[in-house]
Coordinates of C-alpha atoms in Angstrom, one line a residue:
M1 CA 27.2 -62.7 5.7
F2 CA 24.6 -62.4 7.6
N3 CA 22.7 -63.8 10.4
E4 CA 19.7 -65.6 8.5
R5 CA 16.9 -65.9 11.0
M6 CA 17.0 -62.1 11.7
K7 CA 17.0 -61.6 7.4
R8 CA 13.9 -63.7 8.4
L9 CA 12.4 -62.0 10.5
G10 CA 13.3 -58.1 8.4
E11 CA 11.4 -59.6 5.7
S12 CA 8.5 -61.2 6.4
R13 CA 6.9 -59.2 9.1
S14 CA 3.9 -60.6 11.0
V15 CA 0.5 -61.3 9.0
I16 CA -0.8 -58.4 10.7
R17 CA 1.8 -55.6 10.0
E18 CA 1.7 -56.3 6.4
L19 CA -2.6 -55.9 6.7
F20 CA -1.6 -52.9 8.3
E21 CA 0.3 -51.3 5.7
Y22 CA -1.8 -53.0 2.5
G23 CA -4.9 -51.1 4.4
K24 CA -2.5 -48.0 4.1
A25 CA -2.2 -48.3 1.2
L26 CA -5.0 -48.9 0.4
A27 CA -6.8 -46.7 1.4
A28 CA -4.8 -44.2 0.0
E29 CA -6.2 -45.8 -3.5
R30 CA -9.5 -46.0 -3.2
G31 CA -10.2 -43.5 -0.3
K32 CA -10.9 -43.8 3.8
D33 CA -14.3 -43.8 3.2
K34 CA -13.6 -47.6 1.5
V35 CA -11.0 -49.5 3.9
F36 CA -12.6 -51.3 7.3
D37 CA -9.0 -51.9 8.8
F38 CA -10.2 -54.5 11.2
S39 CA -6.2 -55.9 11.5
I40 CA -4.0 -54.6 13.9
G41 CA -4.8 -54.2 17.7
N42 CA -4.4 -50.5 17.7
P43 CA -6.1 -48.6 20.7
N44 CA -8.1 -46.2 19.3
I45 CA -9.8 -44.6 22.8
P46 CA -7.9 -42.0 23.8
A47 CA -5.9 -41.6 26.8
P48 CA -7.4 -40.7 30.0
E49 CA -7.2 -37.2 31.0
E50 CA -4.3 -38.4 34.0
V51 CA -1.7 -39.1 31.5
N52 CA -1.3 -36.0 30.5
E53 CA -1.1 -34.1 33.2
S54 CA 1.0 -36.4 34.9
I55 CA 3.2 -36.4 31.3
V56 CA 2.9 -32.4 32.0
K57 CA 3.9 -32.5 35.3
N58 CA 6.4 -34.3 35.0
L59 CA 8.3 -32.5 32.4
G60 CA 8.8 -30.5 34.7
D61 CA 11.6 -32.5 36.6
P62 CA 14.8 -31.6 34.1
T63 CA 16.0 -34.9 35.5
V64 CA 13.2 -36.7 34.1
H65 CA 15.0 -38.1 31.1
G66 CA 18.3 -39.4 32.6
Y67 CA 18.2 -43.3 32.8
T68 CA 16.8 -45.2 36.2
S69 CA 18.0 -48.5 37.6
A70 CA 18.4 -51.0 34.5
Q71 CA 14.9 -52.7 36.3
G72 CA 13.4 -49.7 36.5
D73 CA 12.5 -46.4 39.5
E74 CA 12.8 -48.1 42.3
G75 CA 9.4 -46.2 43.5
V76 CA 8.3 -46.6 40.5
R77 CA 8.5 -50.6 40.8
K78 CA 7.3 -50.1 44.9
K79 CA 3.5 -48.5 43.8
L80 CA 3.2 -50.9 40.9
A81 CA 4.1 -54.3 43.2
A82 CA 1.8 -52.8 46.0
Y83 CA -1.0 -52.0 42.9
F84 CA -1.1 -55.7 41.2
S85 CA -0.3 -57.8 44.4
Q86 CA -3.1 -56.8 45.3
K87 CA -5.1 -56.5 41.8
M88 CA -4.4 -60.1 41.2
G89 CA -3.9 -62.2 44.3
G90 CA -0.5 -62.6 44.7
P91 CA 3.0 -61.4 46.0
L92 CA 4.4 -59.3 43.3
P93 CA 7.2 -58.1 45.5
A94 CA 8.9 -54.6 43.7
D95 CA 12.6 -56.2 44.1
R96 CA 11.2 -58.9 41.9
M97 CA 9.9 -56.6 38.9
Y98 CA 11.4 -55.4 36.2
L99 CA 9.9 -52.8 33.7
T100 CA 10.4 -53.0 29.9
A101 CA 9.3 -51.4 26.8
G102 CA 5.8 -53.0 26.5
A103 CA 5.0 -57.0 26.9
A104 CA 7.1 -58.0 24.3
A105 CA 10.1 -57.2 25.9
A106 CA 8.6 -59.1 29.1
L107 CA 7.7 -62.1 27.6
T108 CA 11.3 -61.9 25.6
A109 CA 13.8 -61.3 28.5
T110 CA 11.1 -64.5 30.5
F111 CA 11.0 -66.7 28.1
S112 CA 15.1 -66.3 27.6
A113 CA 15.2 -66.4 30.9
L114 CA 13.3 -69.1 31.3
A115 CA 14.2 -71.6 28.6
G116 CA 16.5 -72.5 26.0
A117 CA 17.7 -75.1 23.5
G118 CA 15.6 -77.8 23.8
D119 CA 13.6 -77.0 26.5
E120 CA 10.3 -76.6 25.0
I121 CA 7.4 -73.7 26.3
V122 CA 3.5 -74.6 25.6
V123 CA 0.4 -73.0 24.9
S124 CA -3.5 -73.0 24.1
A125 CA -4.0 -72.8 20.2
P126 CA -5.0 -69.9 19.1
F127 CA -2.6 -67.6 20.4
F128 CA -1.0 -64.3 19.3
P129 CA 2.1 -64.7 16.9
E130 CA 4.5 -63.6 18.1
Y131 CA 4.9 -66.1 20.8
A132 CA 6.6 -68.6 18.6
V133 CA 9.3 -65.7 17.5
F134 CA 9.4 -65.0 20.8
S135 CA 10.8 -68.3 22.0
E136 CA 12.9 -68.8 18.9
T137 CA 14.8 -65.7 20.3
A138 CA 15.2 -68.0 23.6
G139 CA 16.8 -70.6 21.6
C140 CA 13.9 -73.2 22.4
K141 CA 10.1 -74.3 20.7
L142 CA 6.8 -73.0 21.2
V143 CA 4.5 -76.2 21.1
A144 CA 0.2 -75.8 20.6
V145 CA -2.5 -77.7 21.8
P146 CA -5.4 -76.5 20.7
S147 CA -8.4 -75.3 22.6
D148 CA -11.6 -76.1 22.7
A149 CA -15.1 -76.1 20.7
N150 CA -15.6 -72.8 22.4
F151 CA -11.3 -71.8 22.6
E152 CA -10.9 -72.8 26.5
P153 CA -7.5 -74.4 27.4
D154 CA -8.5 -77.9 26.8
I155 CA -6.7 -79.4 30.2
E156 CA -6.2 -82.6 29.4
A157 CA -4.5 -81.5 25.8
I158 CA -2.0 -79.4 27.9
G159 CA -1.3 -82.3 30.1
R160 CA -0.8 -85.0 27.7
A161 CA 2.0 -82.3 25.9
L162 CA 3.9 -81.4 29.0
N163 CA 7.2 -83.5 29.8
S164 CA 10.4 -83.2 31.5
R165 CA 11.3 -80.6 28.2
T166 CA 8.7 -78.3 29.3
A167 CA 10.0 -75.0 31.1
A168 CA 6.8 -72.9 31.0
V169 CA 3.0 -72.4 30.0
I170 CA 2.0 -69.4 28.5
V171 CA -2.0 -68.0 30.0
N172 CA -3.9 -65.2 27.8
S173 CA -6.7 -64.3 29.4
P174 CA -8.8 -62.3 28.6
N175 CA -7.0 -64.0 24.7
N176 CA -5.8 -62.2 21.8
P177 CA -7.6 -63.6 18.8
A178 CA -10.5 -65.2 20.8
G179 CA -11.9 -62.5 23.7
N180 CA -12.4 -65.3 26.1
V181 CA -11.5 -64.4 29.8
Y182 CA -10.5 -68.1 31.6
S183 CA -12.7 -68.9 34.1
E184 CA -11.6 -69.5 37.5
N185 CA -12.0 -72.7 37.6
T186 CA -10.3 -73.3 34.3
V187 CA -7.8 -71.4 36.0
R188 CA -7.5 -73.3 39.2
A189 CA -7.6 -76.3 37.3
L190 CA -4.3 -75.4 34.7
C191 CA -2.5 -74.2 37.4
R192 CA -3.1 -78.2 39.3
L193 CA -2.2 -80.0 36.4
V194 CA 0.8 -77.2 36.0
E195 CA 1.8 -78.8 39.5
K196 CA 1.2 -82.2 39.1
R197 CA 2.7 -82.6 36.2
S198 CA 5.4 -81.0 38.0
R199 CA 5.9 -83.3 40.6
E200 CA 5.8 -86.0 37.5
T201 CA 8.1 -85.0 35.4
G202 CA 10.5 -83.3 38.3
R203 CA 11.1 -80.5 36.8
R204 CA 9.5 -77.6 37.6
I205 CA 7.3 -76.0 34.7
F206 CA 6.5 -71.4 35.1
I207 CA 3.4 -70.3 33.7
V208 CA 4.4 -67.2 32.2
S209 CA 0.8 -65.3 32.2
D210 CA 0.1 -62.7 29.8
E211 CA -2.1 -60.7 31.0
P212 CA -2.1 -57.1 28.2
Y213 CA -6.3 -57.8 28.0
R214 CA -6.4 -57.7 32.0
E215 CA -8.5 -54.5 32.9
I216 CA -10.2 -55.2 29.4
T217 CA -13.5 -56.9 30.6
Y218 CA -18.0 -57.0 29.6
G219 CA -18.1 -58.6 32.7
T220 CA -16.4 -61.4 33.6
E221 CA -13.0 -60.5 35.1
A222 CA -10.0 -61.4 34.4
V223 CA -8.0 -64.0 37.2
S224 CA -4.3 -64.3 37.5
P225 CA -3.0 -67.1 38.0
V226 CA -0.5 -65.6 40.1
K227 CA -3.6 -65.6 42.8
F228 CA -3.2 -69.7 42.4
Y229 CA 0.7 -71.3 41.2
D230 CA 3.6 -70.1 43.7
D231 CA 6.4 -70.3 40.0
T232 CA 4.6 -68.2 37.8
V233 CA 5.6 -65.0 35.9
V234 CA 3.4 -61.9 34.7
C235 CA 3.8 -60.6 31.7
Y236 CA 2.0 -56.8 31.9
S237 CA 1.5 -53.7 29.6
F238 CA 0.1 -50.7 29.9
S239 CA -0.7 -49.9 26.2
K240 CA -4.2 -51.6 26.2
T241 CA -5.7 -50.3 30.1
L242 CA -4.5 -47.0 28.9
S243 CA -4.6 -46.6 25.8
L244 CA -0.4 -46.0 25.6
A245 CA 0.4 -49.0 22.6
G246 CA 2.9 -46.2 20.9
E247 CA 4.9 -45.5 24.6
R248 CA 5.9 -49.2 25.0
I249 CA 6.4 -49.2 28.9
G250 CA 5.1 -53.2 30.7
F251 CA 6.8 -55.2 32.9
A252 CA 7.7 -59.3 33.8
A253 CA 6.7 -59.9 37.4
V254 CA 8.4 -63.1 39.3
S255 CA 5.7 -64.3 41.5
G256 CA 7.0 -63.8 45.7
R257 CA 6.5 -67.1 46.5
A258 CA 8.0 -68.5 43.6
E259 CA 10.7 -71.6 44.1
N260 CA 14.3 -69.8 43.9
G261 CA 12.5 -66.5 42.4
D262 CA 15.6 -64.2 43.3
E263 CA 17.9 -66.5 41.0
L264 CA 14.7 -66.3 38.0
F265 CA 14.5 -62.4 38.6
A266 CA 18.2 -62.4 38.2
A267 CA 18.4 -64.1 35.4
I268 CA 16.0 -61.8 33.2
C269 CA 17.4 -58.6 34.5
G270 CA 20.5 -61.0 32.5
A271 CA 17.9 -62.2 29.9
G272 CA 17.0 -58.4 29.8
R273 CA 20.8 -57.2 30.0
A274 CA 22.2 -59.5 27.1
L275 CA 18.7 -57.9 25.0
G276 CA 19.3 -54.7 25.5
Y277 CA 16.0 -54.1 27.3
V278 CA 17.4 -51.6 30.4
C279 CA 15.6 -48.5 31.9
A280 CA 12.7 -48.7 30.0
P281 CA 11.3 -44.8 29.0
S282 CA 12.0 -43.4 31.9
V283 CA 8.9 -40.4 31.5
F284 CA 6.4 -43.4 31.1
Q285 CA 7.9 -45.1 34.1
R286 CA 6.9 -42.2 36.2
V287 CA 3.4 -42.0 34.3
V288 CA 2.5 -44.6 35.0
A289 CA 3.4 -44.9 38.0
D290 CA 1.6 -42.0 38.8
C291 CA -2.1 -42.9 36.5
V292 CA -1.9 -46.8 38.0
G293 CA -5.3 -47.7 38.6
K294 CA -6.8 -45.8 35.8
T295 CA -7.9 -47.3 32.0
A296 CA -9.5 -45.8 29.0
D297 CA -13.4 -45.7 28.8
I298 CA -14.0 -49.7 28.2
A299 CA -17.6 -48.6 27.3
V300 CA -16.4 -47.7 24.8
Y301 CA -15.2 -51.5 23.0
R302 CA -18.0 -52.7 25.0
H303 CA -20.4 -50.8 22.4
N304 CA -18.0 -51.1 19.3
R305 CA -18.2 -54.9 20.4
D306 CA -22.1 -55.3 20.6
L307 CA -22.7 -53.6 17.3
L308 CA -19.3 -55.5 15.5
Y309 CA -21.6 -58.8 16.5
G310 CA -24.7 -57.9 15.9
I311 CA -23.4 -57.1 12.5
V312 CA -21.4 -60.6 11.7
S313 CA -24.1 -62.5 14.2
R314 CA -27.0 -61.4 11.2
L315 CA -25.4 -61.6 8.3
G316 CA -25.2 -65.7 9.6
F317 CA -21.2 -65.9 10.3
E318 CA -20.2 -67.5 13.1
C319 CA -18.7 -66.4 16.3
V320 CA -18.5 -67.2 19.9
K321 CA -19.1 -63.9 21.2
P322 CA -15.8 -62.5 23.0
E323 CA -16.0 -61.7 27.3
G324 CA -12.8 -59.2 27.0
A325 CA -10.0 -57.9 25.0
F326 CA -11.7 -56.2 21.4
Y327 CA -11.5 -59.1 19.1
L328 CA -14.1 -61.3 17.6
F329 CA -12.8 -64.3 16.2
V330 CA -14.7 -65.6 13.4
K331 CA -15.4 -69.3 11.3
C332 CA -14.4 -68.6 8.3
P333 CA -18.7 -69.2 6.2
I334 CA -16.9 -70.9 2.9
E335 CA -12.6 -72.3 2.4
P336 CA -10.5 -69.5 4.6
D337 CA -8.1 -68.5 1.7
A338 CA -11.2 -67.4 -0.4
F339 CA -12.8 -65.6 2.5
F340 CA -10.4 -63.7 3.2
E341 CA -9.6 -63.0 -0.3
I342 CA -13.5 -61.7 -0.2
C343 CA -12.6 -59.8 2.4
K344 CA -9.2 -57.5 0.4
D345 CA -11.9 -57.3 -2.0
E346 CA -14.4 -55.3 -0.8
G347 CA -12.1 -53.9 1.8
V348 CA -12.6 -55.6 4.8
L349 CA -9.2 -55.8 6.1
V350 CA -9.6 -59.4 9.2
V351 CA -6.6 -61.0 9.9
P352 CA -6.5 -64.9 8.9
S353 CA -6.1 -67.0 11.5
E354 CA -3.0 -69.3 10.6
S355 CA -0.8 -66.8 12.3
F356 CA -2.7 -67.6 15.8
G357 CA -2.2 -71.4 14.9
I358 CA -5.4 -72.3 13.9
A359 CA -7.3 -72.8 10.9
G360 CA -9.9 -71.6 9.4
Y361 CA -11.1 -68.1 11.6
V362 CA -10.6 -64.4 10.7
R363 CA -10.1 -62.3 13.9
L364 CA -11.5 -58.8 13.7
A365 CA -9.7 -56.0 15.9
Y366 CA -12.9 -53.6 17.3
C367 CA -11.0 -51.1 18.8
V368 CA -12.0 -48.5 15.6
D369 CA -13.9 -45.6 15.5
T370 CA -17.2 -46.9 16.2
D371 CA -18.3 -44.7 12.6
T372 CA -15.9 -47.4 10.8
I373 CA -17.8 -50.3 12.6
V374 CA -21.4 -48.9 11.5
R375 CA -20.2 -48.2 7.7
S376 CA -18.8 -51.3 7.4
E377 CA -21.9 -52.7 7.4
P378 CA -23.1 -53.0 3.6
Y379 CA -19.1 -53.6 3.3
F380 CA -20.0 -57.1 4.8
E381 CA -23.7 -57.4 2.9
R382 CA -21.1 -57.8 0.2
V383 CA -19.0 -60.5 1.6
A384 CA -21.4 -62.2 3.0
Q385 CA -23.4 -62.3 -0.3
R386 CA -20.1 -63.6 -2.3
C387 CA -19.7 -66.3 0.3
K388 CA -23.5 -67.5 -0.6
A389 CA -22.5 -67.2 -4.7
Y390 CA -19.1 -69.3 -3.7
R391 CA -21.3 -71.9 -2.6
E392 CA -23.2 -72.3 -4.6
R393 CA -20.8 -72.5 -7.1
A394 CA -19.2 -75.5 -5.3
E395 CA -21.9 -77.2 -5.0
K396 CA -22.8 -77.5 -8.3

């Protein structure tokens, strides 16, 4: 009677969303001051003042709520294309940029344009869980390749995964969930590999660079593969940069050097049409054009990172200190299910790593009020004490 795949997706929300809803219910039961929700990457820093100023200015135009072109307003695309071409070091022409309601729509349309039945999209684990949903929507298969101990892409392992069915390789730096920023050497090596394997397999493999966290870095600037690899599609969102997660505005942009780039862009436009992703919100198209290059106060995230990393490290939890995004990826000190349940029981809400394609870790989002991190310390201490007791019982 119904589309069973869609029914299944509707009945089983992502683990992150489930925890977010659980946290709200737990806060109502115990009190907000006893629940510490590190589950969802929902920016807590106010948007730059320029955002509000732009909204007010644009609301004065009686035409602002009308349709734009399906792929987005031409003037907006020209302004964004000029900025991001310079910022990312590769040509992203306005006539190959498709504005979307967030990076999720950009990624889904891009996957659907690039791949179909029998095709594969390769990604390093850990990875953003919705990549699997977006790939399945395109009718293709997501192939996860384990990364190295520091969550850098394992170039040799990726090379073994690439074949004549491979449509694309996803690059996500800064990474969700690990928070690492790929070095220029790593990005260059990955681009060389994809170029080599494209020649060997006889199929042009694209790189899809998912960059919603590119401005949220702490001393190590993110490097986009569009700088080094012609057949790159950049998917971007202003959700994190401008703290506009609820407004849903981003884009997919095909490199100006891409082979058959006009045809690929036409396919992205077609996918947007088929999926209903046409005419992104017109007010916020104008807002991001007015505010391109601005960011929320990234220093707050750096402070939160240092504070939370200091707490978990002092208590003996293993974690690679992240260089970007706003997540800690912490190794479970005991059996993962038991660790997750202990955290939940203490009101510390973390995301288990299985949904990110790797076992034995949890993700903590530190885009929360700094006071939440400060107040959580004794609760993390109780988690650490209970983990110690768990190990002692297991050793008997």
